[in-house]
Amino acid sequence: MAQLTILEFPDPRLRTRAVPVQVFDAALERLIADMLETMYAAPGIGLAATQVNVHQRLIVVDVSEGRNEPQVYINPVILARDGTELSEEGCLSVPQVFEPVERAERVTVRAQDAHGEFFERELSGLLAVCVQHEMDHLEGKLFVDYLSSLKREHIRRRLEKERRERAGAPRSRAGRDARVASGGKVI
């Protein structure tokens, strides 16, 4: 297994719409294992293939406390949505930014597993939020797209400034957003 590089906002590759997975083989199983390793190391609770510059409809998630219940959704489709929930989200592609986003409280998802077998699941709570968040990535959408354009631009400028500082001079902590999402989980 290998850790993959996670693309960061505003990288234009994050805006690429993913194509359906057609081939279920050893290469796909390796990609799934690499994505899980990358997600756990980040640390995060979800990762879409788009975030690691693989533009296929594949997401991995693990919202368990023990980080030992990985789930894989290939070619996922939301069949039904119910209720609404406002929760604070973060994203591995938008580091150290947490903002409230409204999502469906419950969703029914149909997807395929690593062997191409179809399944359906009813999801709620954090798992439902996480899967919706990751599925947005497959459409080239980020959680910051739910924010105002002014707030999104502020986040983009701040992240670009932090990247320049990391690449060059020592980083100042002044002005950094130190808020932590509920439970410290980053999707």
mmCIF file of C-alpha atoms in Angstrom:
data_model
loop_
_atom_site.group_PDB
_atom_site.id
_atom_site.type_symbol
_atom_site.label_atom_id
_atom_site.label_comp_id
_atom_site.label_asym_id
_atom_site.label_seq_id
_atom_site.Cartn_x
_atom_site.Cartn_y
_atom_site.Cartn_z
ATOM 1 C CA MET A 1 0.000 0.000 0.000
ATOM 2 C CA ALA A 2 1.014 3.592 -0.549
ATOM 3 C CA GLN A 3 -0.172 6.943 0.676
ATOM 4 C CA LEU A 4 -1.483 9.146 -2.095
ATOM 5 C CA THR A 5 -1.217 12.908 -2.446
ATOM 6 C CA ILE A 6 -4.440 14.720 -1.571
ATOM 7 C CA LEU A 7 -5.259 17.639 -3.870
ATOM 8 C CA GLU A 8 -6.049 20.903 -2.088
ATOM 9 C CA PHE A 9 -8.501 23.674 -2.932
ATOM 10 C CA PRO A 10 -8.391 25.554 -5.290
ATOM 11 C CA ASP A 11 -6.635 22.914 -7.439
ATOM 12 C CA PRO A 12 -8.718 22.766 -10.658
ATOM 13 C CA ARG A 13 -8.455 18.961 -10.787
ATOM 14 C CA LEU A 14 -10.883 18.876 -7.838
ATOM 15 C CA ARG A 15 -13.521 20.215 -10.254
ATOM 16 C CA THR A 16 -13.300 17.196 -12.578
ATOM 17 C CA ARG A 17 -16.436 15.040 -12.784
ATOM 18 C CA ALA A 18 -15.599 11.408 -12.122
ATOM 19 C CA VAL A 19 -16.504 8.672 -14.592
ATOM 20 C CA PRO A 20 -18.069 5.345 -13.605
ATOM 21 C CA VAL A 21 -15.759 2.511 -12.613
ATOM 22 C CA GLN A 22 -15.946 -0.116 -15.363
ATOM 23 C CA VAL A 23 -13.221 -2.599 -14.401
ATOM 24 C CA PHE A 24 -13.235 -4.412 -11.053
ATOM 25 C CA ASP A 25 -9.746 -5.901 -10.804
ATOM 26 C CA ALA A 26 -6.602 -6.055 -8.674
ATOM 27 C CA ALA A 27 -5.663 -2.494 -9.680
ATOM 28 C CA LEU A 28 -8.973 -1.228 -8.265
ATOM 29 C CA GLU A 29 -8.409 -3.183 -5.045
ATOM 30 C CA ARG A 30 -4.931 -1.586 -4.742
ATOM 31 C CA LEU A 31 -6.431 1.863 -5.279
ATOM 32 C CA ILE A 32 -9.020 1.196 -2.559
ATOM 33 C CA ALA A 33 -6.300 0.042 -0.138
ATOM 34 C CA ASP A 34 -4.156 3.098 -0.958
ATOM 35 C CA MET A 35 -7.116 5.441 -0.495
ATOM 36 C CA LEU A 36 -7.944 3.904 2.883
ATOM 37 C CA GLU A 37 -4.330 4.215 4.013
ATOM 38 C CA THR A 38 -4.273 7.845 2.833
ATOM 39 C CA MET A 39 -7.577 8.643 4.574
ATOM 40 C CA TYR A 40 -6.485 7.075 7.877
ATOM 41 C CA ALA A 41 -3.080 8.797 7.784
ATOM 42 C CA ALA A 42 -4.526 12.243 7.009
ATOM 43 C CA PRO A 43 -6.508 11.632 9.380
ATOM 44 C CA GLY A 44 -9.984 11.774 7.876
ATOM 45 C CA ILE A 45 -13.244 9.858 7.846
ATOM 46 C CA GLY A 46 -13.872 9.931 4.095
ATOM 47 C CA LEU A 47 -12.002 10.256 0.817
ATOM 48 C CA ALA A 48 -13.143 10.419 -2.797
ATOM 49 C CA ALA A 49 -10.945 9.223 -5.657
ATOM 50 C CA THR A 50 -11.172 12.723 -7.159
ATOM 51 C CA GLN A 51 -9.251 14.051 -4.149
ATOM 52 C CA VAL A 52 -6.265 11.873 -5.062
ATOM 53 C CA ASN A 53 -6.459 12.801 -8.759
ATOM 54 C CA VAL A 54 -8.188 9.596 -9.850
ATOM 55 C CA HIS A 55 -11.371 10.625 -11.599
ATOM 56 C CA GLN A 56 -13.448 7.511 -11.080
ATOM 57 C CA ARG A 57 -16.657 7.182 -9.057
ATOM 58 C CA LEU A 58 -15.167 5.667 -5.903
ATOM 59 C CA ILE A 59 -15.326 6.749 -2.264
ATOM 60 C CA VAL A 60 -14.078 5.239 0.985
ATOM 61 C CA VAL A 61 -15.362 6.112 4.460
ATOM 62 C CA ASP A 62 -14.911 5.019 8.050
ATOM 63 C CA VAL A 63 -16.855 6.915 10.703
ATOM 64 C CA SER A 64 -16.270 4.317 13.432
ATOM 65 C CA GLU A 65 -14.625 5.372 16.691
ATOM 66 C CA GLY A 66 -12.047 2.591 16.366
ATOM 67 C CA ARG A 67 -11.324 3.495 12.721
ATOM 68 C CA ASN A 68 -11.716 -0.180 11.895
ATOM 69 C CA GLU A 69 -14.936 -0.307 9.847
ATOM 70 C CA PRO A 70 -13.973 0.845 6.342
ATOM 71 C CA GLN A 71 -16.729 1.108 3.771
ATOM 72 C CA VAL A 72 -16.328 1.308 0.002
ATOM 73 C CA TYR A 73 -18.896 2.781 -2.372
ATOM 74 C CA ILE A 74 -18.243 2.406 -6.102
ATOM 75 C CA ASN A 75 -20.508 4.190 -8.601
ATOM 76 C CA PRO A 76 -22.732 5.424 -5.745
ATOM 77 C CA VAL A 77 -26.168 6.902 -6.416
ATOM 78 C CA ILE A 78 -28.507 8.467 -3.889
ATOM 79 C CA LEU A 79 -31.950 6.925 -4.351
ATOM 80 C CA ALA A 80 -33.774 8.839 -1.598
ATOM 81 C CA ARG A 81 -33.193 11.731 0.804
ATOM 82 C CA ASP A 82 -35.101 12.520 3.969
ATOM 83 C CA GLY A 83 -34.958 15.395 6.424
ATOM 84 C CA THR A 84 -32.297 18.074 6.717
ATOM 85 C CA GLU A 85 -29.425 18.512 9.090
ATOM 86 C CA LEU A 86 -26.981 21.379 9.581
ATOM 87 C CA SER A 87 -23.564 20.162 10.652
ATOM 88 C CA GLU A 88 -20.068 21.557 10.687
ATOM 89 C CA GLU A 89 -17.921 19.982 7.976
ATOM 90 C CA GLY A 90 -14.252 19.917 7.218
ATOM 91 C CA CYS A 91 -12.441 18.451 4.246
ATOM 92 C CA LEU A 92 -9.021 16.939 3.623
ATOM 93 C CA SER A 93 -8.845 19.042 0.447
ATOM 94 C CA VAL A 94 -9.636 22.245 2.355
ATOM 95 C CA PRO A 95 -7.337 21.884 5.377
ATOM 96 C CA GLN A 96 -8.211 23.448 8.720
ATOM 97 C CA VAL A 97 -11.479 24.970 7.503
ATOM 98 C CA PHE A 98 -14.758 24.026 9.187
ATOM 99 C CA GLU A 99 -18.110 25.496 8.202
ATOM 100 C CA PRO A 100 -21.779 24.559 8.653
ATOM 101 C CA VAL A 101 -23.389 22.810 5.668
ATOM 102 C CA GLU A 102 -26.980 21.654 5.267
ATOM 103 C CA ARG A 103 -27.397 18.070 4.050
ATOM 104 C CA ALA A 104 -30.075 15.394 4.043
ATOM 105 C CA GLU A 105 -30.378 13.740 7.455
ATOM 106 C CA ARG A 106 -30.973 10.300 5.931
ATOM 107 C CA VAL A 107 -30.159 8.893 2.502
ATOM 108 C CA THR A 108 -30.627 5.614 0.698
ATOM 109 C CA VAL A 109 -27.597 4.799 -1.444
ATOM 110 C CA ARG A 110 -27.089 2.182 -4.136
ATOM 111 C CA ALA A 111 -23.486 1.358 -5.030
ATOM 112 C CA GLN A 112 -21.147 -1.454 -5.953
ATOM 113 C CA ASP A 113 -18.516 -3.129 -3.817
ATOM 114 C CA ALA A 114 -14.918 -3.895 -4.836
ATOM 115 C CA HIS A 115 -16.103 -6.968 -6.752
ATOM 116 C CA GLY A 116 -18.813 -5.125 -8.681
ATOM 117 C CA GLU A 117 -21.715 -6.499 -6.617
ATOM 118 C CA PHE A 118 -24.580 -4.022 -6.115
ATOM 119 C CA PHE A 119 -25.906 -3.170 -2.658
ATOM 120 C CA GLU A 120 -28.284 -0.648 -1.093
ATOM 121 C CA ARG A 121 -27.933 0.959 2.316
ATOM 122 C CA GLU A 122 -29.976 3.388 4.360
ATOM 123 C CA LEU A 123 -27.588 5.831 6.024
ATOM 124 C CA SER A 124 -28.136 8.414 8.737
ATOM 125 C CA GLY A 125 -26.171 10.733 10.976
ATOM 126 C CA LEU A 126 -22.468 11.257 10.390
ATOM 127 C CA LEU A 127 -22.276 8.418 7.849
ATOM 128 C CA ALA A 128 -25.010 10.012 5.705
ATOM 129 C CA VAL A 129 -23.266 13.398 5.867
ATOM 130 C CA CYS A 130 -19.904 11.850 5.011
ATOM 131 C CA VAL A 131 -21.214 9.910 1.999
ATOM 132 C CA GLN A 132 -23.018 12.997 0.647
ATOM 133 C CA HIS A 133 -19.860 15.076 1.104
ATOM 134 C CA GLU A 134 -17.715 12.511 -0.733
ATOM 135 C CA MET A 135 -20.272 12.076 -3.508
ATOM 136 C CA ASP A 136 -20.118 15.838 -4.097
ATOM 137 C CA HIS A 137 -16.392 15.396 -4.834
ATOM 138 C CA LEU A 138 -17.293 12.934 -7.595
ATOM 139 C CA GLU A 139 -19.302 15.740 -9.224
ATOM 140 C CA GLY A 140 -16.449 18.237 -8.897
ATOM 141 C CA LYS A 141 -18.127 20.006 -5.985
ATOM 142 C CA LEU A 142 -16.539 20.981 -2.662
ATOM 143 C CA PHE A 143 -18.221 21.814 0.628
ATOM 144 C CA VAL A 144 -17.000 25.424 0.261
ATOM 145 C CA ASP A 145 -19.364 25.688 -2.741
ATOM 146 C CA TYR A 146 -22.213 25.762 -0.210
ATOM 147 C CA LEU A 147 -20.723 28.940 1.292
ATOM 148 C CA SER A 148 -21.027 32.503 0.044
ATOM 149 C CA SER A 149 -18.649 33.495 -2.742
ATOM 150 C CA LEU A 150 -17.048 36.034 -0.388
ATOM 151 C CA LYS A 151 -16.334 33.395 2.272
ATOM 152 C CA ARG A 152 -15.092 30.915 -0.370
ATOM 153 C CA GLU A 153 -12.699 33.528 -1.804
ATOM 154 C CA HIS A 154 -11.410 34.349 1.693
ATOM 155 C CA ILE A 155 -10.702 30.643 2.306
ATOM 156 C CA ARG A 156 -8.956 30.305 -1.082
ATOM 157 C CA ARG A 157 -6.682 33.302 -0.393
ATOM 158 C CA ARG A 158 -5.854 32.106 3.115
ATOM 159 C CA LEU A 159 -4.971 28.579 1.944
ATOM 160 C CA GLU A 160 -2.810 29.902 -0.898
ATOM 161 C CA LYS A 161 -0.996 32.213 1.546
ATOM 162 C CA GLU A 162 -0.365 29.306 3.936
ATOM 163 C CA ARG A 163 1.015 27.182 1.071
ATOM 164 C CA ARG A 164 3.390 29.978 0.048
ATOM 165 C CA GLU A 165 4.544 30.354 3.650
ATOM 166 C CA ARG A 166 5.108 26.584 4.006
ATOM 167 C CA ALA A 167 7.163 26.613 0.824
ATOM 168 C CA GLY A 168 9.222 29.605 1.937
ATOM 169 C CA ALA A 169 9.499 31.541 5.151
ATOM 170 C CA PRO A 170 8.509 30.225 8.582
ATOM 171 C CA ARG A 171 4.751 30.305 9.024
ATOM 172 C CA SER A 172 3.023 32.811 11.273
ATOM 173 C CA ARG A 173 0.122 31.478 13.339
ATOM 174 C CA ALA A 174 -1.589 34.883 13.364
ATOM 175 C CA GLY A 175 -4.940 34.922 11.633
ATOM 176 C CA ARG A 176 -5.224 31.129 11.358
ATOM 177 C CA ASP A 177 -8.577 29.501 11.891
ATOM 178 C CA ALA A 178 -8.099 27.338 14.981
ATOM 179 C CA ARG A 179 -11.667 26.067 15.212
ATOM 180 C CA VAL A 180 -12.179 22.314 15.343
ATOM 181 C CA ALA A 181 -15.196 20.509 13.906
ATOM 182 C CA SER A 182 -17.470 18.559 16.189
ATOM 183 C CA GLY A 183 -15.497 15.553 17.346
ATOM 184 C CA GLY A 184 -12.425 16.716 15.451
ATOM 185 C CA LYS A 185 -13.431 14.678 12.390
ATOM 186 C CA VAL A 186 -12.422 15.780 8.927
ATOM 187 C CA ILE A 187 -14.269 14.368 5.969
#
